[in-house]
CSV table of C-alpha atoms and ligand atoms in Angstrom, one decimal:
chain,number,residue,atom,x,y,z
A,1,GLY,CA,14.5,-91.8,-19.4
A,2,SER,CA,15.2,-88.0,-20.0
A,3,ASN,CA,18.0,-85.7,-19.7
A,4,LYS,CA,18.8,-84.8,-16.1
A,5,MET,CA,19.9,-81.7,-17.1
A,6,TRP,CA,16.2,-80.2,-18.5
A,7,GLY,CA,14.4,-83.2,-18.2
A,8,GLY,CA,12.1,-80.8,-16.7
A,9,ARG,CA,11.2,-79.6,-20.2
A,10,PHE,CA,11.5,-83.4,-21.5
A,11,ALA,CA,8.7,-85.3,-21.3
A,12,GLN,CA,10.3,-88.2,-23.4
A,13,GLY,CA,14.3,-89.8,-24.0
A,14,PRO,CA,16.2,-89.3,-27.2
A,15,ASP,CA,15.3,-91.5,-30.3
A,16,ALA,CA,18.9,-94.1,-30.1
A,17,ILE,CA,20.1,-92.2,-32.9
A,18,MET,CA,19.5,-89.0,-31.7
A,19,GLU,CA,21.9,-90.0,-29.4
A,20,ALA,CA,24.2,-90.7,-31.4
A,21,ILE,CA,25.0,-87.8,-33.3
A,22,ASN,CA,24.2,-85.5,-30.9
A,23,ALA,CA,26.6,-87.2,-28.9
A,24,SER,CA,31.0,-85.8,-28.8
A,25,ILE,CA,31.8,-87.7,-25.9
A,26,GLY,CA,34.0,-89.6,-28.4
A,27,TYR,CA,36.3,-87.1,-28.9
A,28,ASP,CA,35.9,-84.8,-26.3
A,29,ARG,CA,37.1,-85.9,-23.3
A,30,ARG,CA,39.8,-84.5,-25.2
A,31,MET,CA,39.7,-81.6,-23.4
A,32,ALA,CA,38.7,-82.9,-19.9
A,33,PRO,CA,41.7,-81.3,-18.2
A,34,GLN,CA,41.0,-77.8,-19.3
A,35,ASP,CA,36.9,-79.0,-18.0
A,36,ILE,CA,38.0,-78.8,-15.0
A,37,GLU,CA,40.5,-76.3,-14.9
A,38,GLY,CA,38.0,-73.9,-16.4
A,39,SER,CA,35.7,-75.0,-13.3
A,40,ARG,CA,37.9,-75.2,-10.5
A,41,ALA,CA,38.5,-71.7,-11.6
A,42,HIS,CA,35.1,-70.8,-11.9
A,43,ALA,CA,33.8,-72.1,-8.5
A,44,ALA,CA,36.9,-70.2,-6.8
A,45,MET,CA,35.4,-67.1,-8.6
A,46,LEU,CA,31.6,-68.0,-7.7
A,47,ALA,CA,33.1,-68.2,-3.9
A,48,ALA,CA,35.1,-65.4,-4.4
A,49,GLN,CA,32.1,-63.1,-5.5
A,50,GLY,CA,29.6,-64.4,-2.6
A,51,ILE,CA,27.7,-66.1,-5.3
A,52,VAL,CA,28.4,-70.5,-4.0
A,53,THR,CA,29.4,-70.8,0.0
A,54,ASP,CA,32.8,-71.4,0.4
A,55,THR,CA,31.8,-75.3,1.8
A,56,ASP,CA,30.6,-75.8,-2.0
A,57,ALA,CA,33.1,-74.1,-4.2
A,58,GLU,CA,35.5,-75.8,-1.5
A,59,ALA,CA,33.6,-79.8,-2.2
A,60,MET,CA,33.2,-78.6,-5.8
A,61,ARG,CA,36.5,-77.9,-6.3
A,62,GLU,CA,38.2,-81.2,-4.7
A,63,GLY,CA,35.6,-83.1,-6.3
A,64,LEU,CA,36.8,-82.1,-9.6
A,65,LEU,CA,40.5,-83.1,-8.7
A,66,THR,CA,38.9,-86.4,-7.6
A,67,VAL,CA,37.4,-86.5,-11.0
A,68,LEU,CA,40.5,-85.7,-13.3
A,69,SER,CA,42.5,-88.1,-11.3
A,70,GLU,CA,39.4,-90.7,-12.8
A,71,ILE,CA,39.7,-90.1,-16.0
A,72,GLU,CA,43.7,-89.6,-16.0
A,73,GLY,CA,44.0,-92.8,-14.2
A,74,GLY,CA,41.5,-94.9,-17.2
A,75,THR,CA,38.4,-95.7,-14.3
A,76,PHE,CA,35.7,-92.9,-15.6
A,77,ALA,CA,32.7,-94.5,-16.8
A,78,PHE,CA,32.2,-92.2,-20.0
A,79,SER,CA,28.7,-92.1,-20.9
A,80,THR,CA,26.9,-91.0,-24.4
A,81,ALA,CA,23.4,-90.3,-22.9
A,82,LEU,CA,25.3,-87.7,-20.9
A,83,GLU,CA,26.8,-85.7,-24.6
A,84,ASP,CA,29.6,-84.8,-23.4
A,85,ILE,CA,32.3,-83.7,-21.5
A,86,HIS,CA,30.8,-81.0,-19.2
A,87,MET,CA,28.0,-82.9,-19.0
A,88,ASN,CA,30.0,-86.4,-18.1
A,89,VAL,CA,32.1,-84.2,-15.7
A,90,GLU,CA,29.2,-82.4,-13.9
A,91,ALA,CA,27.4,-85.5,-13.3
A,92,ARG,CA,30.2,-87.4,-11.6
A,93,LEU,CA,30.7,-84.2,-9.3
A,94,THR,CA,27.3,-84.7,-8.6
A,95,GLU,CA,28.2,-88.2,-7.2
A,96,ILE,CA,30.7,-87.4,-5.5
A,97,MET,CA,29.7,-84.3,-3.5
A,98,GLY,CA,25.8,-84.0,-4.2
A,99,PRO,CA,23.0,-82.0,-4.8
A,100,ALA,CA,25.3,-78.8,-4.2
A,101,ALA,CA,27.3,-79.1,-7.4
A,102,GLY,CA,25.0,-78.6,-9.7
A,103,ARG,CA,25.8,-74.8,-8.4
A,104,LEU,CA,28.5,-75.3,-10.2
A,105,HIS,CA,26.4,-73.9,-13.8
A,106,THR,CA,25.5,-70.7,-12.1
A,107,ALA,CA,26.6,-67.6,-14.2
A,108,ARG,CA,27.8,-70.6,-16.7
A,109,SER,CA,27.0,-72.2,-20.2
A,110,ARG,CA,27.9,-75.1,-21.7
A,111,ASN,CA,28.3,-72.7,-24.6
A,112,ASP,CA,30.9,-70.1,-23.1
A,113,GLN,CA,31.9,-73.4,-21.2
A,114,VAL,CA,33.2,-75.6,-24.7
A,115,ALA,CA,34.4,-72.1,-25.5
A,116,LEU,CA,36.8,-71.5,-22.5
A,117,ASP,CA,37.8,-75.4,-23.2
A,118,PHE,CA,38.3,-75.3,-26.8
A,119,ARG,CA,40.4,-72.5,-26.4
A,120,MET,CA,42.9,-73.8,-23.6
A,121,TRP,CA,43.4,-76.5,-26.1
A,122,VAL,CA,44.4,-75.4,-29.2
A,123,ARG,CA,46.5,-72.8,-26.4
A,124,ASP,CA,48.0,-75.6,-25.6
A,125,GLN,CA,49.2,-76.7,-28.6
A,126,CYS,CA,50.1,-74.1,-30.1
A,127,ASP,CA,52.2,-73.8,-26.8
A,128,ALA,CA,54.0,-77.5,-28.5
A,129,ALA,CA,54.7,-76.1,-32.0
A,130,ILE,CA,56.2,-72.9,-30.8
A,131,ASP,CA,58.1,-75.4,-28.3
A,132,ALA,CA,58.5,-78.0,-30.6
A,133,LEU,CA,59.5,-75.5,-34.0
A,134,PRO,CA,63.9,-74.5,-32.5
A,135,ARG,CA,64.4,-78.2,-32.5
A,136,LEU,CA,64.0,-78.5,-35.8
A,137,ILE,CA,65.2,-74.9,-37.1
A,138,GLY,CA,68.3,-76.2,-34.9
A,139,ALA,CA,68.5,-79.8,-36.5
A,140,LEU,CA,68.2,-77.5,-40.4
A,141,VAL,CA,71.3,-75.3,-38.6
A,142,ALA,CA,73.5,-78.0,-37.2
A,143,GLN,CA,73.4,-79.8,-41.1
A,144,ALA,CA,74.1,-75.8,-41.7
A,145,GLU,CA,77.2,-75.8,-40.2
A,146,ALA,CA,78.2,-79.0,-41.4
A,147,GLY,CA,77.6,-78.1,-44.8
A,148,ALA,CA,78.3,-74.4,-45.3
A,149,ASP,CA,80.7,-74.5,-48.0
A,150,TRP,CA,79.2,-78.4,-49.5
A,151,VAL,CA,78.2,-77.2,-53.0
A,152,MET,CA,75.2,-78.7,-54.6
A,153,PRO,CA,73.0,-77.7,-57.7
A,154,GLY,CA,70.2,-75.2,-57.2
A,155,PHE,CA,67.6,-75.7,-59.0
A,156,THR,CA,64.7,-73.9,-61.4
A,157,HIS,CA,61.3,-75.9,-62.8
A,158,LEU,CA,63.3,-79.1,-61.1
A,159,GLN,CA,66.6,-78.0,-63.7
A,160,THR,CA,70.1,-77.0,-62.3
A,161,ALA,CA,70.5,-73.2,-61.7
A,162,GLN,CA,73.5,-72.6,-60.0
A,163,PRO,CA,75.6,-73.5,-57.5
A,164,VAL,CA,74.9,-73.3,-54.2
A,165,THR,CA,75.5,-74.7,-50.9
A,166,TRP,CA,73.8,-76.8,-48.4
A,167,GLY,CA,74.3,-74.7,-46.0
A,168,HIS,CA,71.8,-72.5,-48.1
A,169,HIS,CA,69.5,-75.4,-49.1
A,170,MET,CA,68.8,-76.3,-44.9
A,171,LEU,CA,68.8,-72.8,-44.2
A,172,ALA,CA,66.1,-71.6,-46.9
A,173,TYR,CA,63.9,-74.2,-44.8
A,174,ALA,CA,65.3,-72.3,-41.1
A,175,GLU,CA,63.4,-69.5,-42.6
A,176,MET,CA,60.3,-70.7,-43.2
A,177,PHE,CA,60.3,-72.7,-40.5
A,178,ALA,CA,60.6,-69.5,-38.2
A,179,ARG,CA,57.9,-67.8,-39.9
A,180,ASP,CA,56.0,-70.6,-39.1
A,181,LEU,CA,56.9,-70.0,-35.4
A,182,SER,CA,56.2,-66.8,-35.5
A,183,ARG,CA,52.5,-67.9,-36.8
A,184,PHE,CA,52.1,-69.5,-33.6
A,185,THR,CA,53.5,-67.3,-31.5
A,186,ASP,CA,50.9,-64.2,-32.8
A,187,ALA,CA,48.0,-66.5,-33.0
A,188,ARG,CA,48.3,-67.1,-29.7
A,189,ARG,CA,48.8,-64.3,-28.1
A,190,ARG,CA,45.6,-62.4,-30.4
A,191,MET,CA,43.5,-66.6,-28.9
A,192,ASN,CA,44.5,-65.3,-25.3
A,193,GLU,CA,41.2,-63.9,-24.0
A,194,CYS,CA,39.0,-66.0,-21.9
A,195,PRO,CA,35.4,-65.9,-23.1
A,196,LEU,CA,34.2,-67.8,-19.3
A,197,GLY,CA,30.9,-65.5,-18.0
A,198,ALA,CA,29.6,-65.0,-21.6
A,199,ALA,CA,27.4,-68.0,-20.3
A,200,ALA,CA,24.7,-68.8,-22.9
A,201,LEU,CA,25.5,-65.6,-25.3
A,202,ALA,CA,24.2,-62.3,-22.9
A,203,GLY,CA,26.0,-62.4,-20.2
A,204,THR,CA,25.1,-62.8,-16.6
A,205,SER,CA,23.2,-60.9,-13.8
A,206,PHE,CA,25.4,-62.1,-11.7
A,207,PRO,CA,28.0,-59.9,-10.2
A,208,ILE,CA,30.4,-62.1,-11.3
A,209,ASP,CA,34.3,-61.1,-12.1
A,210,ARG,CA,35.5,-62.4,-15.4
A,211,ASP,CA,38.9,-60.8,-14.3
A,212,MET,CA,39.6,-62.8,-11.8
A,213,THR,CA,38.8,-66.0,-14.0
A,214,ALA,CA,41.1,-64.9,-17.2
A,215,ALA,CA,43.7,-63.8,-14.8
A,216,ALA,CA,43.2,-67.7,-13.1
A,217,LEU,CA,43.5,-69.8,-16.5
A,218,GLY,CA,46.6,-67.6,-17.5
A,219,PHE,CA,44.6,-65.5,-20.4
A,220,ASP,CA,45.7,-61.6,-20.6
A,221,ARG,CA,41.8,-60.2,-20.5
A,222,PRO,CA,38.4,-61.3,-20.6
A,223,SER,CA,36.7,-60.9,-24.4
A,224,ALA,CA,34.7,-57.9,-24.9
A,225,ASN,CA,31.5,-59.2,-26.5
A,226,SER,CA,30.0,-61.6,-25.0
A,227,LEU,CA,28.6,-62.9,-28.2
A,228,ASP,CA,31.5,-63.2,-30.4
A,229,ALA,CA,33.1,-64.8,-27.0
A,230,VAL,CA,30.4,-68.5,-27.8
A,231,SER,CA,30.4,-67.4,-31.3
A,232,ASP,CA,34.2,-67.4,-32.6
A,233,ARG,CA,36.1,-69.7,-33.6
A,234,ASP,CA,39.1,-67.3,-35.5
A,235,PHE,CA,41.5,-69.3,-32.1
A,236,ALA,CA,41.1,-72.6,-33.8
A,237,LEU,CA,41.1,-71.2,-37.9
A,238,GLU,CA,43.8,-69.6,-36.7
A,239,PHE,CA,45.5,-72.1,-35.1
A,240,LEU,CA,44.4,-74.4,-38.6
A,241,SER,CA,45.9,-72.2,-40.6
A,242,SER,CA,49.7,-71.7,-39.2
A,243,ALA,CA,49.7,-75.3,-39.0
A,244,SER,CA,48.9,-75.8,-43.0
A,245,LEU,CA,51.7,-73.1,-43.9
A,246,CYS,CA,54.2,-74.6,-41.6
A,247,ALA,CA,52.4,-78.2,-42.9
A,248,MET,CA,53.7,-76.6,-46.8
A,249,HIS,CA,56.9,-76.4,-44.9
A,250,LEU,CA,57.6,-79.6,-43.9
A,251,SER,CA,55.9,-81.4,-46.5
A,252,ARG,CA,58.3,-79.1,-49.3
A,253,LEU,CA,60.8,-80.5,-48.0
A,254,ALA,CA,59.8,-84.2,-47.4
A,255,GLU,CA,59.5,-84.1,-51.1
A,256,GLU,CA,62.8,-82.7,-51.4
A,257,LEU,CA,64.0,-85.9,-48.6
A,258,VAL,CA,62.0,-88.4,-51.4
A,259,ILE,CA,63.8,-87.0,-54.2
A,260,TRP,CA,67.4,-86.8,-52.6
A,261,SER,CA,67.4,-90.3,-51.4
A,262,SER,CA,66.6,-91.7,-54.9
A,263,ALA,CA,69.2,-94.3,-56.3
A,264,GLN,CA,68.7,-91.2,-59.0
A,265,PHE,CA,70.2,-88.5,-56.9
A,266,ARG,CA,71.4,-89.4,-54.0
A,267,PHE,CA,71.9,-86.7,-52.3
A,268,VAL,CA,71.4,-87.6,-49.1
A,269,ARG,CA,71.4,-91.2,-46.8
A,270,LEU,CA,68.7,-91.3,-44.3
A,271,SER,CA,69.4,-93.1,-41.2
A,272,ASP,CA,67.7,-96.4,-40.7
A,273,ARG,CA,66.4,-94.6,-37.7
A,274,TRP,CA,63.3,-93.0,-40.1
A,275,THR,CA,63.6,-96.0,-43.2
A,276,THR,CA,61.7,-98.8,-43.8
A,277,GLY,CA,63.3,-102.0,-45.6
A,278,SER,CA,60.9,-104.2,-48.6
A,279,SER,CA,59.7,-107.1,-48.2
A,280,ILE,CA,60.6,-108.5,-51.9
A,281,MET,CA,63.4,-106.5,-53.0
A,282,PRO,CA,66.2,-106.4,-50.4
A,283,GLN,CA,68.3,-103.7,-51.9
A,284,LYS,CA,65.2,-100.9,-51.2
A,285,LYS,CA,65.7,-98.5,-48.3
A,286,ASN,CA,62.4,-96.4,-48.4
A,287,PRO,CA,62.0,-92.6,-46.8
A,288,ASP,CA,58.3,-94.2,-46.0
A,289,ALA,CA,58.2,-91.5,-42.7
A,290,ALA,CA,59.2,-88.6,-45.4
A,291,GLU,CA,56.5,-89.5,-47.6
A,292,LEU,CA,53.8,-90.6,-44.6
A,293,LEU,CA,54.2,-87.0,-43.8
A,294,ARG,CA,54.3,-85.2,-47.2
A,295,ALA,CA,50.8,-87.2,-47.2
A,296,LYS,CA,49.6,-86.0,-43.1
A,297,ILE,CA,49.9,-82.8,-44.7
A,298,GLY,CA,46.4,-83.4,-46.4
A,299,ARG,CA,44.6,-84.0,-43.6
A,300,ILE,CA,45.5,-80.7,-41.9
A,301,PHE,CA,44.9,-78.7,-44.8
A,302,GLY,CA,41.5,-81.0,-44.9
A,303,ALA,CA,40.4,-79.5,-41.0
A,304,GLN,CA,40.8,-75.8,-42.2
A,305,THR,CA,38.4,-76.2,-45.1
A,306,ALA,CA,35.8,-78.2,-42.6
A,307,LEU,CA,36.1,-75.5,-40.2
A,308,LEU,CA,36.1,-73.1,-42.2
A,309,MET,CA,32.9,-74.9,-44.1
A,310,VAL,CA,30.9,-75.1,-40.6
A,311,MET,CA,31.2,-71.8,-39.7
A,312,LYS,CA,30.4,-69.9,-43.0
A,313,GLY,CA,27.1,-70.0,-42.2
A,314,LEU,CA,25.9,-70.0,-38.4
A,315,PRO,CA,24.3,-66.6,-37.8
A,316,LEU,CA,25.6,-65.4,-33.8
A,317,ALA,CA,25.9,-67.1,-31.4
A,318,TYR,CA,26.4,-70.8,-30.5
A,319,SER,CA,24.7,-73.2,-33.0
A,320,LYS,CA,25.0,-76.7,-32.7
A,321,ASP,CA,27.1,-77.0,-36.1
A,322,MET,CA,30.0,-75.9,-33.8
A,323,GLN,CA,30.4,-78.9,-31.8
A,324,GLU,CA,32.0,-80.3,-34.9
A,325,ASP,CA,34.8,-78.1,-34.8
A,326,LYS,CA,37.3,-80.4,-32.4
A,327,GLU,CA,38.2,-83.9,-34.0
A,328,GLN,CA,39.5,-81.9,-36.6
A,329,VAL,CA,41.2,-79.7,-35.0
A,330,PHE,CA,42.6,-82.3,-33.0
A,331,ASP,CA,43.5,-84.9,-35.5
A,332,ALA,CA,45.4,-81.6,-37.6
A,333,ALA,CA,47.1,-80.5,-34.2
A,334,ASP,CA,48.5,-84.1,-34.2
A,335,SER,CA,49.4,-85.3,-37.3
A,336,LEU,CA,51.1,-81.5,-36.7
A,337,MET,CA,52.5,-83.0,-33.5
A,338,LEU,CA,54.4,-86.3,-35.6
A,339,ALA,CA,55.4,-84.4,-38.6
A,340,LEU,CA,57.6,-82.7,-36.3
A,341,ALA,CA,58.7,-83.8,-34.8
A,342,ALA,CA,59.5,-87.0,-37.3
A,343,MET,CA,61.4,-83.9,-39.3
A,344,THR,CA,63.3,-83.3,-36.3
A,345,GLY,CA,64.4,-86.7,-36.7
A,346,MET,CA,65.6,-87.1,-39.9
A,347,VAL,CA,67.1,-84.0,-40.0
A,348,ALA,CA,69.2,-84.8,-37.6
A,349,ASP,CA,69.7,-88.4,-38.9
A,350,MET,CA,70.4,-87.2,-42.2
A,351,THR,CA,73.7,-87.7,-43.7
A,352,ALA,CA,74.9,-85.7,-46.9
A,353,GLU,CA,76.5,-87.6,-49.7
A,354,LYS,CA,79.1,-84.5,-50.4
A,355,ASP,CA,80.6,-85.7,-53.3
A,356,ASN,CA,77.3,-86.6,-54.8
A,357,LEU,CA,76.6,-83.1,-53.8
A,358,GLU,CA,79.5,-81.9,-55.7
A,359,ALA,CA,79.6,-83.9,-58.9
A,360,ALA,CA,75.5,-83.0,-59.9
A,361,ALA,CA,76.7,-78.7,-59.1
A,362,SER,CA,79.6,-79.5,-61.4
A,363,SER,CA,76.7,-81.0,-64.3
A,364,GLY,CA,74.8,-79.2,-66.2
A,365,PHE,CA,76.1,-76.1,-66.7
A,366,SER,CA,75.8,-74.8,-63.4
A,367,THR,CA,77.7,-71.7,-63.8
A,368,ALA,CA,76.8,-70.8,-67.5
A,369,THR,CA,75.8,-67.6,-65.3
A,370,ASP,CA,79.2,-67.1,-64.0
A,371,LEU,CA,81.0,-66.8,-67.0
A,372,ALA,CA,77.8,-64.4,-68.4
A,373,ASP,CA,78.4,-62.2,-65.4
A,374,TRP,CA,82.1,-62.5,-65.7
A,375,LEU,CA,81.8,-60.8,-69.6
A,376,VAL,CA,80.0,-58.6,-68.2
A,377,ARG,CA,83.0,-57.4,-65.6
A,378,GLU,CA,86.0,-58.3,-67.2
A,379,LEU,CA,84.8,-57.9,-71.3
A,380,ASP,CA,81.9,-54.8,-69.9
A,381,LEU,CA,79.4,-56.7,-72.8
A,382,PRO,CA,75.8,-55.4,-71.9
A,383,PHE,CA,74.3,-58.9,-70.7
A,384,ARG,CA,71.9,-59.6,-72.6
A,385,GLU,CA,75.1,-60.2,-75.6
A,386,ALA,CA,77.5,-61.7,-72.6
A,387,HIS,CA,73.8,-64.7,-72.1
A,388,HIS,CA,74.0,-65.0,-76.2
A,389,VAL,CA,77.7,-65.7,-76.1
A,390,THR,CA,77.6,-67.8,-73.2
A,391,GLY,CA,74.3,-69.5,-74.7
A,392,THR,CA,76.6,-70.5,-77.7
A,393,LEU,CA,79.5,-71.9,-75.5
A,394,VAL,CA,77.2,-74.6,-74.2
A,395,ARG,CA,75.0,-75.2,-77.0
A,396,MET,CA,78.8,-76.2,-78.2
A,397,ALA,CA,79.8,-77.9,-75.2
A,398,GLU,CA,76.1,-79.6,-75.5
A,399,GLU,CA,77.5,-80.6,-78.2
A,400,ALA,CA,81.1,-82.2,-77.6
A,401,GLY,CA,79.6,-84.0,-74.6
A,402,VAL,CA,81.5,-81.6,-72.2
A,403,ASP,CA,80.5,-79.3,-70.2
A,404,LEU,CA,82.0,-76.1,-69.7
A,405,PRO,CA,84.9,-76.0,-67.6
A,406,ASP,CA,85.6,-78.7,-70.7
A,407,LEU,CA,86.2,-76.0,-73.8
A,408,THR,CA,89.7,-75.1,-74.8
A,409,LEU,CA,90.5,-71.4,-75.2
A,410,ASP,CA,90.7,-72.1,-78.1
A,411,GLN,CA,87.3,-73.5,-78.9
A,412,MET,CA,86.2,-69.8,-76.7
A,413,LYS,CA,87.8,-67.5,-78.5
A,414,SER,CA,85.6,-68.6,-81.2
A,415,VAL,CA,82.5,-67.7,-79.6
A,416,HIS,CA,84.2,-65.0,-78.5
A,417,ASP,CA,87.9,-64.0,-78.9
A,418,GLY,CA,88.4,-61.4,-75.4
A,419,ILE,CA,88.1,-64.1,-73.7
A,420,THR,CA,91.5,-65.1,-71.8
A,421,GLU,CA,92.4,-67.7,-69.6
A,422,ASP,CA,91.1,-66.1,-66.1
A,423,VAL,CA,87.9,-67.1,-67.3
A,424,PHE,CA,88.1,-70.6,-66.1
A,425,GLY,CA,88.4,-69.4,-63.0
A,426,VAL,CA,85.0,-68.4,-62.4
A,427,LEU,CA,84.2,-72.0,-64.6
A,428,GLY,CA,85.2,-73.8,-61.1
A,429,VAL,CA,81.5,-74.5,-58.7
A,430,HIS,CA,83.3,-73.5,-55.4
A,431,ASN,CA,84.2,-70.2,-56.8
A,432,SER,CA,80.8,-69.6,-58.3
A,433,VAL,CA,79.2,-70.1,-54.5
A,434,ALA,CA,82.3,-68.5,-52.4
A,435,SER,CA,81.5,-65.3,-55.6
A,436,ARG,CA,77.7,-65.3,-53.7
A,437,THR,CA,78.5,-63.1,-51.2
A,438,SER,CA,75.7,-60.3,-51.6
A,439,TYR,CA,72.9,-60.3,-48.5
A,440,GLY,CA,71.2,-63.5,-48.8
A,441,GLY,CA,73.5,-65.1,-50.7
A,442,THR,CA,74.9,-68.8,-50.9
A,443,ALA,CA,78.1,-67.5,-50.4
A,444,PRO,CA,80.3,-70.0,-47.4
A,445,ASP,CA,80.7,-66.9,-45.4
A,446,ASN,CA,77.4,-65.6,-45.4
A,447,VAL,CA,76.3,-69.3,-44.4
A,448,ARG,CA,78.6,-69.6,-41.0
A,449,ALA,CA,77.3,-65.6,-40.6
A,450,GLN,CA,73.3,-66.3,-40.7
A,451,VAL,CA,74.1,-70.2,-38.5
A,452,ALA,CA,76.1,-67.7,-36.2
A,453,ARG,CA,73.1,-65.8,-36.3
A,454,TRP,CA,70.0,-68.6,-35.8
A,455,LYS,CA,72.2,-70.1,-32.6
A,456,GLU,CA,72.6,-67.1,-30.9
A,457,LEU,CA,68.8,-67.1,-32.0
A,458,LEU,CA,68.3,-70.2,-30.2
A,459,ALA,CA,69.8,-69.9,-27.5
B,1,LIG,N1,29.2,-80.5,-26.7
B,1,LIG,C1,29.0,-79.0,-27.2
B,1,LIG,C2,29.8,-78.4,-27.9
B,1,LIG,O1,30.9,-79.0,-28.3
B,1,LIG,C3,28.6,-78.0,-26.2
B,1,LIG,C4,28.0,-77.3,-25.9
B,1,LIG,C5,26.4,-77.9,-25.9
B,1,LIG,N2,25.8,-75.5,-26.4
B,1,LIG,C6,24.5,-76.1,-26.4
B,1,LIG,N3,24.4,-74.9,-26.6
B,1,LIG,N4,24.2,-77.6,-27.4
B,1,LIG,O2,29.8,-77.3,-28.8
C-alpha cells in the first residue's frame, strides 16, 4: 500500500529498492530522545497558543514518553517502510492515542524537525567533548607535575635538538587540547539557535511561539531565517572541524607514544591495561590502543570531507541529500569519544622512564646550542662565529666518538683559546634546561608555574 503520511497523493507504494535507499531509520533512531524532546516541546507550545487543545497536547506528551520508554527498553518495532525516526515515532504515537496524534505535526515539517533533532544531538556531543577534554588535560598535568625537571631530548626533524623537560612536553599537549576545548565551546555557542518553527522552509501561518520552544529546548534563541534554519548544517561541520583538530592532536600524541614505547627509545612504559601481547612473540607488549587511536582519526577527517561534499552543491532549502549528514557524524563522534577516553587512560597509566630520557637527552650533542650561547655571552663572539666554533667542536667530538662534555679543555682551546673551564657548566643537560627561563621556555621552574596555572584552570 502507499505511505500513511502522504497516501492521499500516491496510488502505489514504493519499490523495495526505493525503500532501501530512502530509509534512514537504521541509524537516525539514535536521535529518538532528541526527537521526542522536541515533539513534547512543540506539543506544549501548540496548546499554549491555542492551536491544539490541552487534552490533545497532554495525550501527545504522555504518549511520547511511552514511545521513548519503548525505544529505550528495546521493545519498539522500528519500520523501514516508515523511513525515519520522525515517522516511526509519530506512527506509534497514533497507535497509542488515536488520530489526534496527527495534530502534532501542525506548523511543523520533518525539515525543521530533523534540523532540530540533529542539532540537539550534535550539541550533546559538544558537551561530551567539553566534559572529556579537561580529564585528558588533567592527566597530562599530573604527568607534568611528576616530571617537571626530568630531562629528555627535544626533537626537530626527529633529530636530537635541545634538552627539554618531560613536564614541558606534556604541557605542550595540554595547550593543544585546551584550544580544542575552546573550539567545541565556541561551536556550541554558535549552534545554539533553534530551527523549530521554520516548518518546511517558509515558516508557518499558525500563531506559533518560537521563543517558547527555543527556551524549552535549551536554545539561546530561535533562528532568524526559516530558509537558513532548514538548510544549515554548519553546526555539524563545525563540530567535525573541532573534532578533526582535536583528533589530529590525539594522533600526534599517539604517534609519540608508539615511538616512545619502542625498544629503541624506551622513553615510556605503557601499562598492561593499554597494551596487548603477541600470539607468537612472547616478549611483545604492543601499543595497540595508541595505534588504533591514530588510525581511527582518519574516520573523523573522512566525515568532515564527506559532509562538505554533501553540502557544497545544494541549492536552498532542504534536499534529501542532507539525510546523508548523520551517519558519518555519528561515527566521527563515536570515534572521537573513544579516542579521548583511550588517550586519557593511556596518559594517566603510563610511566616515563626517567633514566632513559636523561641518557637520551645527554647524547647527540644536545647542548651544542648552550655552548654557542656561552661563547656569545662570555667571549662576546657574534652568534654566527660562535655557531662555527661549536660546529667544529661537535665534529671533533664526533670523530673522537665522544659527546661534547667529554672533550678536554685543551681540545676546546685548540678551536678557540678564549674557552675556559667554566664552559663545562653549560654542557650538562640539567643546566641546559634550567637556563631556559624565558617565558614559555622549558625550565623546571616555568613548568611548575604552568602546572599551578593549569591546576587552577581545571579546578
Ligand atoms: N529523514 C530525513 C532526513 O534525515 C528527514 C527529513 C525529510 N524531509 C523531507 N522533505 N523528505 O533528512
